[in-house]
Amino acid sequence: MAKKDLDWGNLGFAYHVTDKRYVSMYQNGAWDEGALISDDKIVMSEDAGVLQYSQSVFEGLKAYTTENGHIVCFRPDLNASRMADSARRLEMPAFPEDRFVEAVRQTVAANADWVPPYGSGATLYIRPYMFGISPVIGVKPADDYMFRIFVTPVGPYFKGGAKPIVVRISDFDRAAPRGTGHIKAGLNYAMSLHAIVDAHNQGFAENIYLDPGTRTKIEETGGANILFVDRDGVLVIPSSTSILPSITRRSLHYVAENYLGMKVVEREVTLKEVEDGNFVECGLCGTAAVISPIGKINDHGREICFESGMEEMGPVMQKLYDTLTGIQMGRLEAPEGWICRIM
Ligand code: PLP
Ligand code: COI
């Protein structure tokens, strides 16, 4: 085994074709046994369900090299169950959760040379996904599905890593009140592409979406949940039925209470409270984002500046970041069941 010759410390969040990917087909009402393959290309009907009616769901998790040289991943069982929830909402057959975890293990192990070394700042991003592959012309679910996993080594999601970013309040909505915002369906990301391109063109790193029903409450960004710290040091996490139940956010809730002795509240958060200056720190959290600090929110030209500023992460976000990544990289003892050792 020889690590690939990559400039690990300077990787962006980008796709590299790696050696092996996992594939399983659902046909005649059952999943086949699945296998690791080398071919990164997919051949399908021009009328595949995914191409016509966007019947696709996906997941994102990471593998890490720990301080003592093991390769591990973080809470893959939660990705397995979220993907099954996503599949059911789009009338797709769920990939069995125990097989999902085993497939993640096999795919990471088969690409061990691509797992960035400890201390490089990079990680191996794991992308499980599933889509309708058989022809569909009337609006209905496909009969056959393909489940796949590929991996790609990645650096920070936002340029500059832990440098605070500026985000804007979006005029577009991400999810309907009783729609699909709570699942990881490709369609939620397709509809965000215009908003993200426009945000980038205007110099913003991301969009904060408001609740589509009233447009008064903070939901999440295109690819991460949001965290606030109030003036009493309480971690305030916006709740909504139309945001993705982030595994990072759920883990940070536990970490804040049980490792850092913080008070944590999950509740609706209004834009007005944010504008009134009730919060001193703000950040995005997710697998790709880890914790990315927000220095400013721009609401149609009006700037909401957090006291943590534009130079570095605020002290509470930093403690959360250090503790979470410490658990993931094996520097801190993990809660039971959080770390899945691959090799
Ligand atoms: N919200 C959205 C819309 C996302 O795409 C993601 C990324 O997966 C998250 C939140 C964070 O979720 P997790 O922490 O499970 O990666
Ligand atoms: C993740 O954090 O895994 C995501 O899916 C966010 C983004 C890359 C879509």
PDB file of N, CA, C and O and ligand atoms in Angstrom, residues 58-60 79 82 174 184 189 220-225 244-249 285-288, ligand 1:
ATOM      1  N   PHE A  58     -28.986  11.057  -1.997  1.00  0.00           N
ATOM      2  CA  PHE A  58     -27.565  10.820  -1.757  1.00  0.00           C
ATOM      3  C   PHE A  58     -27.233  11.057  -0.298  1.00  0.00           C
ATOM      4  O   PHE A  58     -28.079  11.471   0.500  1.00  0.00           O
ATOM      5  N   GLU A  59     -25.994  10.768   0.048  1.00  0.00           N
ATOM      6  CA  GLU A  59     -25.484  10.981   1.405  1.00  0.00           C
ATOM      7  C   GLU A  59     -24.075  11.535   1.326  1.00  0.00           C
ATOM      8  O   GLU A  59     -23.458  11.536   0.246  1.00  0.00           O
ATOM      9  N   GLY A  60     -23.560  12.000   2.436  1.00  0.00           N
ATOM     10  CA  GLY A  60     -22.185  12.473   2.493  1.00  0.00           C
ATOM     11  C   GLY A  60     -21.631  12.190   3.871  1.00  0.00           C
ATOM     12  O   GLY A  60     -22.275  12.514   4.880  1.00  0.00           O
ATOM     13  N   ASN A  79     -26.085   7.966   8.558  1.00  0.00           N
ATOM     14  CA  ASN A  79     -26.248   8.214   7.118  1.00  0.00           C
ATOM     15  C   ASN A  79     -27.111   7.120   6.496  1.00  0.00           C
ATOM     16  O   ASN A  79     -27.933   7.397   5.615  1.00  0.00           O
ATOM     17  N   ARG A  82     -30.696   7.863   7.415  1.00  0.00           N
ATOM     18  CA  ARG A  82     -31.219   9.048   6.725  1.00  0.00           C
ATOM     19  C   ARG A  82     -31.437   8.745   5.241  1.00  0.00           C
ATOM     20  O   ARG A  82     -32.403   9.206   4.631  1.00  0.00           O
ATOM     21  N   ARG A 174     -35.797  27.348  -0.417  1.00  0.00           N
ATOM     22  CA  ARG A 174     -35.128  26.073  -0.651  1.00  0.00           C
ATOM     23  C   ARG A 174     -36.112  24.908  -0.619  1.00  0.00           C
ATOM     24  O   ARG A 174     -35.968  23.944  -1.373  1.00  0.00           O
ATOM     25  N   LYS A 184     -32.379  14.144   1.823  1.00  0.00           N
ATOM     26  CA  LYS A 184     -31.221  14.503   1.006  1.00  0.00           C
ATOM     27  C   LYS A 184     -31.487  14.029  -0.422  1.00  0.00           C
ATOM     28  O   LYS A 184     -30.943  13.019  -0.880  1.00  0.00           O
ATOM     29  N   TYR A 189     -31.017  20.258  -4.313  1.00  0.00           N
ATOM     30  CA  TYR A 189     -29.762  20.928  -4.673  1.00  0.00           C
ATOM     31  C   TYR A 189     -29.884  21.520  -6.069  1.00  0.00           C
ATOM     32  O   TYR A 189     -29.350  22.594  -6.335  1.00  0.00           O
ATOM     33  N   GLU A 220     -31.699  27.058   6.876  1.00  0.00           N
ATOM     34  CA  GLU A 220     -30.321  26.566   6.759  1.00  0.00           C
ATOM     35  C   GLU A 220     -29.736  27.121   5.479  1.00  0.00           C
ATOM     36  O   GLU A 220     -30.364  27.922   4.788  1.00  0.00           O
ATOM     37  N   THR A 221     -28.524  26.716   5.137  1.00  0.00           N
ATOM     38  CA  THR A 221     -27.948  27.138   3.856  1.00  0.00           C
ATOM     39  C   THR A 221     -28.126  25.994   2.854  1.00  0.00           C
ATOM     40  O   THR A 221     -28.722  24.964   3.171  1.00  0.00           O
ATOM     41  N   GLY A 222     -27.567  26.167   1.666  1.00  0.00           N
ATOM     42  CA  GLY A 222     -27.727  25.156   0.623  1.00  0.00           C
ATOM     43  C   GLY A 222     -27.088  23.826   0.990  1.00  0.00           C
ATOM     44  O   GLY A 222     -27.525  22.780   0.530  1.00  0.00           O
ATOM     45  N   GLY A 223     -26.038  23.857   1.822  1.00  0.00           N
ATOM     46  CA  GLY A 223     -25.332  22.614   2.127  1.00  0.00           C
ATOM     47  C   GLY A 223     -24.942  22.435   3.581  1.00  0.00           C
ATOM     48  O   GLY A 223     -24.064  21.619   3.885  1.00  0.00           O
ATOM     49  N   ALA A 224     -25.591  23.160   4.492  1.00  0.00           N
ATOM     50  CA  ALA A 224     -25.223  23.018   5.909  1.00  0.00           C
ATOM     51  C   ALA A 224     -26.317  23.588   6.808  1.00  0.00           C
ATOM     52  O   ALA A 224     -27.079  24.467   6.390  1.00  0.00           O
ATOM     53  N   ASN A 225     -26.399  23.083   8.024  1.00  0.00           N
ATOM     54  CA  ASN A 225     -27.267  23.665   9.063  1.00  0.00           C
ATOM     55  C   ASN A 225     -26.545  24.861   9.691  1.00  0.00           C
ATOM     56  O   ASN A 225     -25.347  25.073   9.456  1.00  0.00           O
ATOM     57  N   LEU A 244     -32.553  19.790   6.633  1.00  0.00           N
ATOM     58  CA  LEU A 244     -31.954  18.460   6.707  1.00  0.00           C
ATOM     59  C   LEU A 244     -31.512  18.178   8.147  1.00  0.00           C
ATOM     60  O   LEU A 244     -30.852  19.024   8.760  1.00  0.00           O
ATOM     61  N   PRO A 245     -31.881  17.018   8.706  1.00  0.00           N
ATOM     62  CA  PRO A 245     -31.393  16.680  10.049  1.00  0.00           C
ATOM     63  C   PRO A 245     -29.906  16.330   9.996  1.00  0.00           C
ATOM     64  O   PRO A 245     -29.522  15.173   9.825  1.00  0.00           O
ATOM     65  N   SER A 246     -29.083  17.359  10.128  1.00  0.00           N
ATOM     66  CA  SER A 246     -27.632  17.215   9.997  1.00  0.00           C
ATOM     67  C   SER A 246     -27.066  16.310  11.088  1.00  0.00           C
ATOM     68  O   SER A 246     -27.348  16.491  12.282  1.00  0.00           O
ATOM     69  N   ILE A 247     -26.235  15.382  10.676  1.00  0.00           N
ATOM     70  CA  ILE A 247     -25.580  14.481  11.632  1.00  0.00           C
ATOM     71  C   ILE A 247     -24.522  15.256  12.416  1.00  0.00           C
ATOM     72  O   ILE A 247     -24.329  15.041  13.608  1.00  0.00           O
ATOM     73  N   THR A 248     -23.877  16.197  11.754  1.00  0.00           N
ATOM     74  CA  THR A 248     -22.895  17.042  12.450  1.00  0.00           C
ATOM     75  C   THR A 248     -23.591  17.872  13.522  1.00  0.00           C
ATOM     76  O   THR A 248     -23.103  17.973  14.654  1.00  0.00           O
ATOM     77  N   ARG A 249     -24.727  18.452  13.174  1.00  0.00           N
ATOM     78  CA  ARG A 249     -25.462  19.285  14.139  1.00  0.00           C
ATOM     79  C   ARG A 249     -25.926  18.446  15.348  1.00  0.00           C
ATOM     80  O   ARG A 249     -25.775  18.851  16.487  1.00  0.00           O
ATOM     81  N   CYS A 285     -22.678  24.192   9.925  1.00  0.00           N
ATOM     82  CA  CYS A 285     -22.138  22.881  10.277  1.00  0.00           C
ATOM     83  C   CYS A 285     -22.659  21.816   9.333  1.00  0.00           C
ATOM     84  O   CYS A 285     -23.807  21.845   8.920  1.00  0.00           O
ATOM     85  N   GLY A 286     -21.771  20.902   8.985  1.00  0.00           N
ATOM     86  CA  GLY A 286     -22.129  19.796   8.110  1.00  0.00           C
ATOM     87  C   GLY A 286     -20.896  18.957   7.859  1.00  0.00           C
ATOM     88  O   GLY A 286     -19.788  19.335   8.267  1.00  0.00           O
ATOM     89  N   THR A 287     -21.081  17.852   7.168  1.00  0.00           N
ATOM     90  CA  THR A 287     -19.940  16.981   6.875  1.00  0.00           C
ATOM     91  C   THR A 287     -18.899  17.734   6.052  1.00  0.00           C
ATOM     92  O   THR A 287     -17.713  17.749   6.393  1.00  0.00           O
ATOM     93  N   ALA A 288     -19.351  18.369   4.972  1.00  0.00           N
ATOM     94  CA  ALA A 288     -18.414  19.101   4.116  1.00  0.00           C
ATOM     95  C   ALA A 288     -17.927  20.368   4.825  1.00  0.00           C
ATOM     96  O   ALA A 288     -16.740  20.679   4.818  1.00  0.00           O
TER      97      ALA A 288
HETATM   98  N1  PLP B   1     -28.027  20.732   5.297  1.00  0.00           N
HETATM   99  C1  PLP B   1     -27.862  20.457   3.999  1.00  0.00           C
HETATM  100  C2  PLP B   1     -28.796  21.079   3.037  1.00  0.00           C
HETATM  101  C3  PLP B   1     -26.820  19.617   3.581  1.00  0.00           C
HETATM  102  O1  PLP B   1     -26.638  19.346   2.291  1.00  0.00           O
HETATM  103  C4  PLP B   1     -25.962  19.062   4.549  1.00  0.00           C
HETATM  104  C5  PLP B   1     -24.888  18.155   4.149  1.00  0.00           C
HETATM  105  O2  PLP B   1     -24.990  16.993   4.237  1.00  0.00           O
HETATM  106  C6  PLP B   1     -26.172  19.375   5.896  1.00  0.00           C
HETATM  107  C7  PLP B   1     -27.214  20.208   6.229  1.00  0.00           C
HETATM  108  C8  PLP B   1     -25.294  18.809   6.951  1.00  0.00           C
HETATM  109  O3  PLP B   1     -25.640  17.485   7.220  1.00  0.00           O
HETATM  110  P1  PLP B   1     -24.550  16.476   7.791  1.00  0.00           P
HETATM  111  O4  PLP B   1     -24.018  17.091   9.039  1.00  0.00           O
HETATM  112  O5  PLP B   1     -25.313  15.232   8.054  1.00  0.00           O
HETATM  113  O6  PLP B   1     -23.520  16.338   6.748  1.00  0.00           O
END
